[in-house]
PDB file of N, CA and C in Angstrom:
ATOM      1  N   MET A   1      -0.738  23.679   3.956  1.00 41.00           N
ATOM      2  CA  MET A   1      -0.769  24.947   3.296  1.00 41.00           C
ATOM      3  C   MET A   1      -0.490  24.751   1.816  1.00 41.00           C
ATOM      4  N   SER A   2      -1.305  25.320   0.954  1.00 40.00           N
ATOM      5  CA  SER A   2      -1.131  25.197  -0.486  1.00 40.00           C
ATOM      6  C   SER A   2      -0.007  26.096  -0.970  1.00 40.00           C
ATOM      7  N   PRO A   3       0.766  25.630  -1.959  1.00 44.00           N
ATOM      8  CA  PRO A   3       1.795  26.487  -2.530  1.00 44.00           C
ATOM      9  C   PRO A   3       1.149  27.686  -3.218  1.00 44.00           C
ATOM     10  N   PRO A   4       1.895  28.778  -3.396  1.00 47.00           N
ATOM     11  CA  PRO A   4       1.337  29.951  -4.071  1.00 47.00           C
ATOM     12  C   PRO A   4       0.838  29.584  -5.461  1.00 47.00           C
ATOM     13  N   GLY A   5      -0.274  30.178  -5.857  1.00 48.00           N
ATOM     14  CA  GLY A   5      -0.818  29.930  -7.185  1.00 48.00           C
ATOM     15  C   GLY A   5      -1.775  28.761  -7.262  1.00 48.00           C
ATOM     16  N   ARG A   6      -1.995  28.040  -6.180  1.00 42.00           N
ATOM     17  CA  ARG A   6      -2.928  26.916  -6.171  1.00 42.00           C
ATOM     18  C   ARG A   6      -4.072  27.230  -5.236  1.00 42.00           C
ATOM     19  N   PRO A   7      -5.279  26.786  -5.580  1.00 45.00           N
ATOM     20  CA  PRO A   7      -6.411  27.007  -4.671  1.00 45.00           C
ATOM     21  C   PRO A   7      -6.186  26.297  -3.346  1.00 45.00           C
ATOM     22  N   LYS A   8      -6.697  26.864  -2.285  1.00 44.00           N
ATOM     23  CA  LYS A   8      -6.574  26.263  -0.961  1.00 44.00           C
ATOM     24  C   LYS A   8      -7.251  24.889  -0.963  1.00 44.00           C
ATOM     25  N   GLY A   9      -6.611  23.918  -0.338  1.00 43.00           N
ATOM     26  CA  GLY A   9      -7.170  22.579  -0.235  1.00 43.00           C
ATOM     27  C   GLY A   9      -6.830  21.690  -1.408  1.00 43.00           C
ATOM     28  N   GLU A  10      -6.009  22.158  -2.333  1.00 41.00           N
ATOM     29  CA  GLU A  10      -5.639  21.347  -3.490  1.00 41.00           C
ATOM     30  C   GLU A  10      -4.132  21.250  -3.547  1.00 41.00           C
ATOM     31  N   PHE A  11      -3.609  20.070  -3.840  1.00 40.00           N
ATOM     32  CA  PHE A  11      -2.177  19.920  -3.967  1.00 40.00           C
ATOM     33  C   PHE A  11      -1.892  18.925  -5.070  1.00 40.00           C
ATOM     34  N   ARG A  12      -0.651  18.896  -5.512  1.00 40.00           N
ATOM     35  CA  ARG A  12      -0.227  17.957  -6.546  1.00 40.00           C
ATOM     36  C   ARG A  12       0.945  17.169  -5.990  1.00 40.00           C
ATOM     37  N   SER A  13       1.029  15.913  -6.384  1.00 40.00           N
ATOM     38  CA  SER A  13       2.167  15.111  -5.944  1.00 40.00           C
ATOM     39  C   SER A  13       2.550  14.141  -7.037  1.00 40.00           C
ATOM     40  N   ALA A  14       3.779  13.668  -7.002  1.00 40.00           N
ATOM     41  CA  ALA A  14       4.240  12.691  -7.981  1.00 40.00           C
ATOM     42  C   ALA A  14       3.463  11.391  -7.831  1.00 40.00           C
ATOM     43  N   GLN A  15       3.066  11.065  -6.615  1.00 41.00           N
ATOM     44  CA  GLN A  15       2.316   9.833  -6.363  1.00 41.00           C
ATOM     45  C   GLN A  15       1.007   9.836  -7.141  1.00 41.00           C
ATOM     46  N   HIS A  16       0.422  10.993  -7.332  1.00 42.00           N
ATOM     47  CA  HIS A  16      -0.848  11.094  -8.032  1.00 42.00           C
ATOM     48  C   HIS A  16      -0.673  11.570  -9.465  1.00 42.00           C
ATOM     49  N   GLY A  17       0.509  11.410 -10.021  1.00 45.00           N
ATOM     50  CA  GLY A  17       0.746  11.758 -11.399  1.00 45.00           C
ATOM     51  C   GLY A  17       0.644  13.245 -11.686  1.00 45.00           C
ATOM     52  N   GLY A  18       0.727  14.070 -10.664  1.00 43.00           N
ATOM     53  CA  GLY A  18       0.663  15.497 -10.864  1.00 43.00           C
ATOM     54  C   GLY A  18      -0.743  16.027 -11.063  1.00 43.00           C
ATOM     55  N   THR A  19      -1.760  15.182 -10.918  1.00 45.00           N
ATOM     56  CA  THR A  19      -3.131  15.652 -11.060  1.00 45.00           C
ATOM     57  C   THR A  19      -3.595  16.302  -9.779  1.00 45.00           C
ATOM     58  N   PRO A  20      -4.448  17.312  -9.883  1.00 46.00           N
ATOM     59  CA  PRO A  20      -4.946  17.941  -8.666  1.00 46.00           C
ATOM     60  C   PRO A  20      -5.707  16.933  -7.814  1.00 46.00           C
ATOM     61  N   VAL A  21      -5.460  16.967  -6.538  1.00 47.00           N
ATOM     62  CA  VAL A  21      -6.123  16.076  -5.596  1.00 47.00           C
ATOM     63  C   VAL A  21      -6.750  16.945  -4.518  1.00 47.00           C
ATOM     64  N   SER A  22      -8.028  16.732  -4.263  1.00 49.00           N
ATOM     65  CA  SER A  22      -8.702  17.544  -3.256  1.00 49.00           C
ATOM     66  C   SER A  22      -8.277  17.125  -1.868  1.00 49.00           C
ATOM     67  N   ASN A  23      -8.246  18.066  -0.989  1.00 51.00           N
ATOM     68  CA  ASN A  23      -7.915  17.812   0.401  1.00 51.00           C
ATOM     69  C   ASN A  23      -9.212  17.555   1.156  1.00 51.00           C
ATOM     70  N   PRO A  24      -9.414  16.349   1.732  1.00 51.00           N
ATOM     71  CA  PRO A  24     -10.656  16.057   2.425  1.00 51.00           C
ATOM     72  C   PRO A  24     -10.931  17.012   3.576  1.00 51.00           C
ATOM     73  N   ALA A  25      -9.894  17.577   4.168  1.00 57.00           N
ATOM     74  CA  ALA A  25     -10.091  18.475   5.296  1.00 57.00           C
ATOM     75  C   ALA A  25     -10.728  19.797   4.866  1.00 57.00           C
ATOM     76  N   SER A  26     -10.634  20.135   3.580  1.00 57.00           N
ATOM     77  CA  SER A  26     -11.173  21.408   3.124  1.00 57.00           C
ATOM     78  C   SER A  26     -12.677  21.346   2.887  1.00 57.00           C
ATOM     79  N   GLY A  27     -13.282  20.154   2.914  1.00 63.00           N
ATOM     80  CA  GLY A  27     -14.718  20.017   2.730  1.00 63.00           C
ATOM     81  C   GLY A  27     -15.155  20.079   1.273  1.00 63.00           C
ATOM     82  N   THR A  28     -14.221  19.982   0.325  1.00 74.00           N
ATOM     83  CA  THR A  28     -14.576  19.995  -1.087  1.00 74.00           C
ATOM     84  C   THR A  28     -14.835  18.571  -1.548  1.00 74.00           C
ATOM     85  N   GLU A  29     -14.735  18.336  -2.834  1.00 83.00           N
ATOM     86  CA  GLU A  29     -15.014  17.001  -3.369  1.00 83.00           C
ATOM     87  C   GLU A  29     -14.066  15.960  -2.785  1.00 83.00           C
ATOM     88  N   PRO A  30     -14.453  14.670  -2.835  1.00 88.00           N
ATOM     89  CA  PRO A  30     -13.621  13.616  -2.233  1.00 88.00           C
ATOM     90  C   PRO A  30     -12.268  13.482  -2.927  1.00 88.00           C
ATOM     91  N   ARG A  31     -11.322  12.981  -2.194  1.00 92.00           N
ATOM     92  CA  ARG A  31      -9.966  12.776  -2.710  1.00 92.00           C
ATOM     93  C   ARG A  31      -9.989  11.670  -3.758  1.00 92.00           C
ATOM     94  N   ARG A  32      -9.238  11.863  -4.819  1.00 94.00           N
ATOM     95  CA  ARG A  32      -9.112  10.853  -5.871  1.00 94.00           C
ATOM     96  C   ARG A  32      -7.663  10.407  -5.951  1.00 94.00           C
ATOM     97  N   VAL A  33      -7.467   9.101  -6.025  1.00 95.00           N
ATOM     98  CA  VAL A  33      -6.135   8.512  -6.128  1.00 95.00           C
ATOM     99  C   VAL A  33      -6.127   7.580  -7.328  1.00 95.00           C
ATOM    100  N   PRO A  34      -4.969   7.297  -7.905  1.00 96.00           N
ATOM    101  CA  PRO A  34      -4.939   6.354  -9.019  1.00 96.00           C
ATOM    102  C   PRO A  34      -5.204   4.933  -8.531  1.00 96.00           C
ATOM    103  N   CYS A  35      -6.043   4.220  -9.255  1.00 96.00           N
ATOM    104  CA  CYS A  35      -6.329   2.814  -8.937  1.00 96.00           C
ATOM    105  C   CYS A  35      -5.023   2.030  -9.085  1.00 96.00           C
ATOM    106  N   PRO A  36      -4.654   1.197  -8.102  1.00 94.00           N
ATOM    107  CA  PRO A  36      -3.402   0.438  -8.190  1.00 94.00           C
ATOM    108  C   PRO A  36      -3.352  -0.523  -9.373  1.00 94.00           C
ATOM    109  N   THR A  37      -4.509  -0.924  -9.904  1.00 95.00           N
ATOM    110  CA  THR A  37      -4.538  -1.883 -11.000  1.00 95.00           C
ATOM    111  C   THR A  37      -4.529  -1.213 -12.360  1.00 95.00           C
ATOM    112  N   CYS A  38      -5.483  -0.287 -12.596  1.00 95.00           N
ATOM    113  CA  CYS A  38      -5.633   0.303 -13.929  1.00 95.00           C
ATOM    114  C   CYS A  38      -5.177   1.752 -14.014  1.00 95.00           C
ATOM    115  N   ARG A  39      -4.841   2.370 -12.886  1.00 95.00           N
ATOM    116  CA  ARG A  39      -4.347   3.742 -12.789  1.00 95.00           C
ATOM    117  C   ARG A  39      -5.410   4.803 -13.082  1.00 95.00           C
ATOM    118  N   ARG A  40      -6.686   4.430 -13.272  1.00 96.00           N
ATOM    119  CA  ARG A  40      -7.746   5.431 -13.432  1.00 96.00           C
ATOM    120  C   ARG A  40      -8.021   6.068 -12.082  1.00 96.00           C
ATOM    121  N   PRO A  41      -8.544   7.295 -12.068  1.00 95.00           N
ATOM    122  CA  PRO A  41      -8.856   7.927 -10.774  1.00 95.00           C
ATOM    123  C   PRO A  41      -9.923   7.146 -10.012  1.00 95.00           C
ATOM    124  N   ALA A  42      -9.695   6.953  -8.739  1.00 95.00           N
ATOM    125  CA  ALA A  42     -10.642   6.254  -7.865  1.00 95.00           C
ATOM    126  C   ALA A  42     -10.913   7.128  -6.650  1.00 95.00           C
ATOM    127  N   VAL A  43     -12.172   7.204  -6.252  1.00 94.00           N
ATOM    128  CA  VAL A  43     -12.543   7.992  -5.080  1.00 94.00           C
ATOM    129  C   VAL A  43     -12.019   7.285  -3.844  1.00 94.00           C
ATOM    130  N   PHE A  44     -11.259   8.008  -3.032  1.00 93.00           N
ATOM    131  CA  PHE A  44     -10.700   7.437  -1.804  1.00 93.00           C
ATOM    132  C   PHE A  44     -11.505   7.974  -0.630  1.00 93.00           C
ATOM    133  N   SER A  45     -12.639   7.329  -0.396  1.00 92.00           N
ATOM    134  CA  SER A  45     -13.507   7.716   0.718  1.00 92.00           C
ATOM    135  C   SER A  45     -14.280   6.489   1.170  1.00 92.00           C
ATOM    136  N   PRO A  46     -14.902   6.550   2.346  1.00 91.00           N
ATOM    137  CA  PRO A  46     -15.699   5.416   2.821  1.00 91.00           C
ATOM    138  C   PRO A  46     -16.879   5.085   1.901  1.00 91.00           C
ATOM    139  N   ASP A  47     -17.248   6.015   1.013  1.00 90.00           N
ATOM    140  CA  ASP A  47     -18.338   5.759   0.073  1.00 90.00           C
ATOM    141  C   ASP A  47     -17.940   4.777  -1.023  1.00 90.00           C
ATOM    142  N   ASN A  48     -16.649   4.561  -1.235  1.00 92.00           N
ATOM    143  CA  ASN A  48     -16.174   3.634  -2.257  1.00 92.00           C
ATOM    144  C   ASN A  48     -15.908   2.282  -1.605  1.00 92.00           C
ATOM    145  N   PRO A  49     -16.760   1.265  -1.842  1.00 92.00           N
ATOM    146  CA  PRO A  49     -16.581  -0.034  -1.184  1.00 92.00           C
ATOM    147  C   PRO A  49     -15.340  -0.791  -1.649  1.00 92.00           C
ATOM    148  N   TRP A  50     -14.727  -0.364  -2.764  1.00 93.00           N
ATOM    149  CA  TRP A  50     -13.542  -1.063  -3.283  1.00 93.00           C
ATOM    150  C   TRP A  50     -12.261  -0.274  -3.040  1.00 93.00           C
ATOM    151  N   ARG A  51     -12.319   0.773  -2.226  1.00 93.00           N
ATOM    152  CA  ARG A  51     -11.176   1.636  -1.955  1.00 93.00           C
ATOM    153  C   ARG A  51      -9.944   0.819  -1.639  1.00 93.00           C
ATOM    154  N   PRO A  52      -8.782   1.040  -2.193  1.00 94.00           N
ATOM    155  CA  PRO A  52      -8.360   2.136  -3.058  1.00 94.00           C
ATOM    156  C   PRO A  52      -8.563   1.862  -4.541  1.00 94.00           C
ATOM    157  N   PHE A  53      -9.255   0.781  -4.884  1.00 95.00           N
ATOM    158  CA  PHE A  53      -9.472   0.432  -6.286  1.00 95.00           C
ATOM    159  C   PHE A  53     -10.676   1.189  -6.831  1.00 95.00           C
ATOM    160  N   CYS A  54     -10.775   1.264  -8.179  1.00 95.00           N
ATOM    161  CA  CYS A  54     -11.879   1.998  -8.787  1.00 95.00           C
ATOM    162  C   CYS A  54     -13.114   1.116  -8.954  1.00 95.00           C
ATOM    163  N   SER A  55     -12.945  -0.207  -8.936  1.00 95.00           N
ATOM    164  CA  SER A  55     -14.084  -1.096  -9.163  1.00 95.00           C
ATOM    165  C   SER A  55     -13.836  -2.464  -8.523  1.00 95.00           C
ATOM    166  N   GLU A  56     -14.894  -3.239  -8.477  1.00 95.00           N
ATOM    167  CA  GLU A  56     -14.779  -4.601  -7.943  1.00 95.00           C
ATOM    168  C   GLU A  56     -13.861  -5.439  -8.831  1.00 95.00           C
ATOM    169  N   ARG A  57     -13.910  -5.195 -10.146  1.00 96.00           N
ATOM    170  CA  ARG A  57     -13.064  -5.928 -11.081  1.00 96.00           C
ATOM    171  C   ARG A  57     -11.582  -5.705 -10.774  1.00 96.00           C
ATOM    172  N   CYS A  58     -11.185  -4.439 -10.598  1.00 95.00           N
ATOM    173  CA  CYS A  58      -9.780  -4.141 -10.305  1.00 95.00           C
ATOM    174  C   CYS A  58      -9.355  -4.746  -8.973  1.00 95.00           C
ATOM    175  N   ARG A  59     -10.235  -4.729  -7.994  1.00 96.00           N
ATOM    176  CA  ARG A  59      -9.927  -5.348  -6.708  1.00 96.00           C
ATOM    177  C   ARG A  59      -9.702  -6.846  -6.879  1.00 96.00           C
ATOM    178  N   GLY A  60     -10.547  -7.495  -7.692  1.00 96.00           N
ATOM    179  CA  GLY A  60     -10.408  -8.925  -7.946  1.00 96.00           C
ATOM    180  C   GLY A  60      -9.140  -9.265  -8.712  1.00 96.00           C
ATOM    181  N   VAL A  61      -8.767  -8.413  -9.665  1.00 96.00           N
ATOM    182  CA  VAL A  61      -7.533  -8.631 -10.418  1.00 96.00           C
ATOM    183  C   VAL A  61      -6.340  -8.581  -9.474  1.00 96.00           C
ATOM    184  N   ASP A  62      -6.317  -7.617  -8.563  1.00 95.00           N
ATOM    185  CA  ASP A  62      -5.222  -7.499  -7.599  1.00 95.00           C
ATOM    186  C   ASP A  62      -5.186  -8.698  -6.657  1.00 95.00           C
ATOM    187  N   LEU A  63      -6.348  -9.124  -6.170  1.00 95.00           N
ATOM    188  CA  LEU A  63      -6.404 -10.297  -5.287  1.00 95.00           C
ATOM    189  C   LEU A  63      -5.891 -11.539  -6.010  1.00 95.00           C
ATOM    190  N   GLY A  64      -6.271 -11.688  -7.283  1.00 95.00           N
ATOM    191  CA  GLY A  64      -5.793 -12.825  -8.073  1.00 95.00           C
ATOM    192  C   GLY A  64      -4.284 -12.805  -8.250  1.00 95.00           C
ATOM    193  N   ALA A  65      -3.709 -11.608  -8.422  1.00 94.00           N
ATOM    194  CA  ALA A  65      -2.257 -11.504  -8.565  1.00 94.00           C
ATOM    195  C   ALA A  65      -1.558 -11.942  -7.278  1.00 94.00           C
ATOM    196  N   TRP A  66      -2.118 -11.562  -6.115  1.00 91.00           N
ATOM    197  CA  TRP A  66      -1.547 -12.019  -4.842  1.00 91.00           C
ATOM    198  C   TRP A  66      -1.699 -13.533  -4.708  1.00 91.00           C
ATOM    199  N   ALA A  67      -2.869 -14.063  -5.073  1.00 91.00           N
ATOM    200  CA  ALA A  67      -3.114 -15.507  -4.945  1.00 91.00           C
ATOM    201  C   ALA A  67      -2.187 -16.313  -5.860  1.00 91.00           C
ATOM    202  N   ASN A  68      -1.876 -15.767  -7.034  1.00 91.00           N
ATOM    203  CA  ASN A  68      -0.973 -16.449  -7.970  1.00 91.00           C
ATOM    204  C   ASN A  68       0.493 -16.179  -7.664  1.00 91.00           C
ATOM    205  N   GLU A  69       0.751 -15.475  -6.576  1.00 88.00           N
ATOM    206  CA  GLU A  69       2.102 -15.123  -6.151  1.00 88.00           C
ATOM    207  C   GLU A  69       2.832 -14.289  -7.188  1.00 88.00           C
ATOM    208  N   SER A  70       2.092 -13.436  -7.914  1.00 90.00           N
ATOM    209  CA  SER A  70       2.716 -12.511  -8.853  1.00 90.00           C
ATOM    210  C   SER A  70       3.473 -11.419  -8.113  1.00 90.00           C
ATOM    211  N   TYR A  71       3.000 -11.077  -6.931  1.00 85.00           N
ATOM    212  CA  TYR A  71       3.691 -10.110  -6.084  1.00 85.00           C
ATOM    213  C   TYR A  71       4.520 -10.901  -5.086  1.00 85.00           C
ATOM    214  N   ARG A  72       5.764 -10.515  -4.938  1.00 83.00           N
ATOM    215  CA  ARG A  72       6.640 -11.211  -3.997  1.00 83.00           C
ATOM    216  C   ARG A  72       7.488 -10.210  -3.241  1.00 83.00           C
ATOM    217  N   VAL A  73       7.789 -10.538  -2.029  1.00 83.00           N
ATOM    218  CA  VAL A  73       8.698  -9.743  -1.224  1.00 83.00           C
ATOM    219  C   VAL A  73       9.999 -10.532  -1.161  1.00 83.00           C
ATOM    220  N   GLU A  74      11.057  -9.928  -1.709  1.00 84.00           N
ATOM    221  CA  GLU A  74      12.328 -10.640  -1.754  1.00 84.00           C
ATOM    222  C   GLU A  74      13.009 -10.623  -0.391  1.00 84.00           C
ATOM    223  N   VAL A  75      13.560 -11.758  -0.031  1.00 84.00           N
ATOM    224  CA  VAL A  75      14.334 -11.896   1.199  1.00 84.00           C
ATOM    225  C   VAL A  75      15.617 -12.646   0.860  1.00 84.00           C
ATOM    226  N   ALA A  76      16.595 -12.492   1.700  1.00 82.00           N
ATOM    227  CA  ALA A  76      17.851 -13.206   1.503  1.00 82.00           C
ATOM    228  C   ALA A  76      17.611 -14.697   1.724  1.00 82.00           C
ATOM    229  N   PRO A  77      18.237 -15.564   0.924  1.00 80.00           N
ATOM    230  CA  PRO A  77      18.059 -17.007   1.117  1.00 80.00           C
ATOM    231  C   PRO A  77      18.591 -17.439   2.479  1.00 80.00           C
ATOM    232  N   VAL A  78      17.921 -18.393   3.073  1.00 75.00           N
ATOM    233  CA  VAL A  78      18.307 -18.893   4.394  1.00 75.00           C
ATOM    234  C   VAL A  78      19.050 -20.208   4.217  1.00 75.00           C
ATOM    235  N   ARG A  79      20.230 -20.300   4.830  1.00 72.00           N
ATOM    236  CA  ARG A  79      20.991 -21.550   4.810  1.00 72.00           C
ATOM    237  C   ARG A  79      20.584 -22.388   6.005  1.00 72.00           C
ATOM    238  N   GLU A  80      20.522 -23.673   5.831  1.00 71.00           N
ATOM    239  CA  GLU A  80      20.130 -24.583   6.905  1.00 71.00           C
ATOM    240  C   GLU A  80      21.145 -24.568   8.046  1.00 71.00           C
ATOM    241  N   ASP A  81      22.435 -24.408   7.732  1.00 69.00           N
ATOM    242  CA  ASP A  81      23.462 -24.462   8.770  1.00 69.00           C
ATOM    243  C   ASP A  81      23.751 -23.091   9.375  1.00 69.00           C
ATOM    244  N   ASP A  82      22.968 -22.084   9.009  1.00 59.00           N
ATOM    245  CA  ASP A  82      23.186 -20.736   9.522  1.00 59.00           C
ATOM    246  C   ASP A  82      22.479 -20.567  10.857  1.00 59.00           C
ATOM    247  N   ASP A  83      23.265 -20.514  11.903  1.00 63.00           N
ATOM    248  CA  ASP A  83      22.715 -20.322  13.243  1.00 63.00           C
ATOM    249  C   ASP A  83      23.095 -18.915  13.692  1.00 63.00           C
ATOM    250  N   THR A  84      22.213 -17.998  13.512  1.00 65.00           N
ATOM    251  CA  THR A  84      22.532 -16.609  13.827  1.00 65.00           C
ATOM    252  C   THR A  84      22.330 -16.282  15.291  1.00 65.00           C
ATOM    253  N   LEU A  85      21.678 -17.157  16.032  1.00 63.00           N
ATOM    254  CA  LEU A  85      21.497 -16.914  17.456  1.00 63.00           C
ATOM    255  C   LEU A  85      22.732 -17.396  18.213  1.00 63.00           C
ATOM    256  N   PRO A  86      23.183 -16.633  19.197  1.00 64.00           N
ATOM    257  CA  PRO A  86      24.340 -17.093  19.975  1.00 64.00           C
ATOM    258  C   PRO A  86      23.951 -18.313  20.810  1.00 64.00           C
ATOM    259  N   ASP A  87      24.967 -19.116  21.109  1.00 67.00           N
ATOM    260  CA  ASP A  87      24.708 -20.279  21.955  1.00 67.00           C
ATOM    261  C   ASP A  87      24.273 -19.817  23.338  1.00 67.00           C
ATOM    262  N   ALA A  88      23.295 -20.494  23.885  1.00 67.00           N
ATOM    263  CA  ALA A  88      22.800 -20.144  25.214  1.00 67.00           C
ATOM    264  C   ALA A  88      23.823 -20.559  26.262  1.00 67.00           C
ATOM    265  N   PRO A  89      24.000 -19.756  27.292  1.00 73.00           N
ATOM    266  CA  PRO A  89      24.918 -20.159  28.365  1.00 73.00           C
ATOM    267  C   PRO A  89      24.352 -21.375  29.078  1.00 73.00           C
ATOM    268  N   PRO A  90      25.207 -22.201  29.658  1.00 74.00           N
ATOM    269  CA  PRO A  90      24.721 -23.391  30.353  1.00 74.00           C
ATOM    270  C   PRO A  90      23.806 -23.006  31.532  1.00 74.00           C
ATOM    271  N   ASP A  91      22.761 -23.785  31.725  1.00 73.00           N
ATOM    272  CA  ASP A  91      21.826 -23.534  32.803  1.00 73.00           C
ATOM    273  C   ASP A  91      22.372 -24.191  34.073  1.00 73.00           C
ATOM    274  N   PRO A  92      22.672 -23.396  35.114  1.00 74.00           N
ATOM    275  CA  PRO A  92      23.274 -23.962  36.336  1.00 74.00           C
ATOM    276  C   PRO A  92      22.338 -24.934  37.059  1.00 74.00           C
ATOM    277  N   GLN A  93      21.052 -24.855  36.883  1.00 77.00           N
ATOM    278  CA  GLN A  93      20.114 -25.733  37.581  1.00 77.00           C
ATOM    279  C   GLN A  93      20.037 -27.103  36.913  1.00 77.00           C
ATOM    280  N   ARG A  94      20.508 -27.252  35.710  1.00 68.00           N
ATOM    281  CA  ARG A  94      20.440 -28.521  35.009  1.00 68.00           C
ATOM    282  C   ARG A  94      21.696 -29.354  35.192  1.00 68.00           C
ATOM    283  N   THR A  95      22.666 -28.866  35.866  1.00 57.00           N
ATOM    284  CA  THR A  95      23.904 -29.635  36.015  1.00 57.00           C
ATOM    285  C   THR A  95      23.912 -30.437  37.283  1.00 57.00           C
TER     286      THR A  95
END
């Protein structure tokens, strides 16, 4: 449901920089989202072969950043002597 004062099928969100975004369910123009690389509007529909990117170039730039390990997911360092699993109980058949 659209907030009062906005046309039906249109909403704004912080994720989209406050720009109007069409609702695909309303049958109007395709939804546009900011390209993750250059932040320009990109059509988010099956008609865009580079979705969610705006172009093949932006898709390639993002792939290159992943390949160069520019994006990383931080995890806690693992110690070699850290055994977080409990010791297994003795197996009665092996004794």
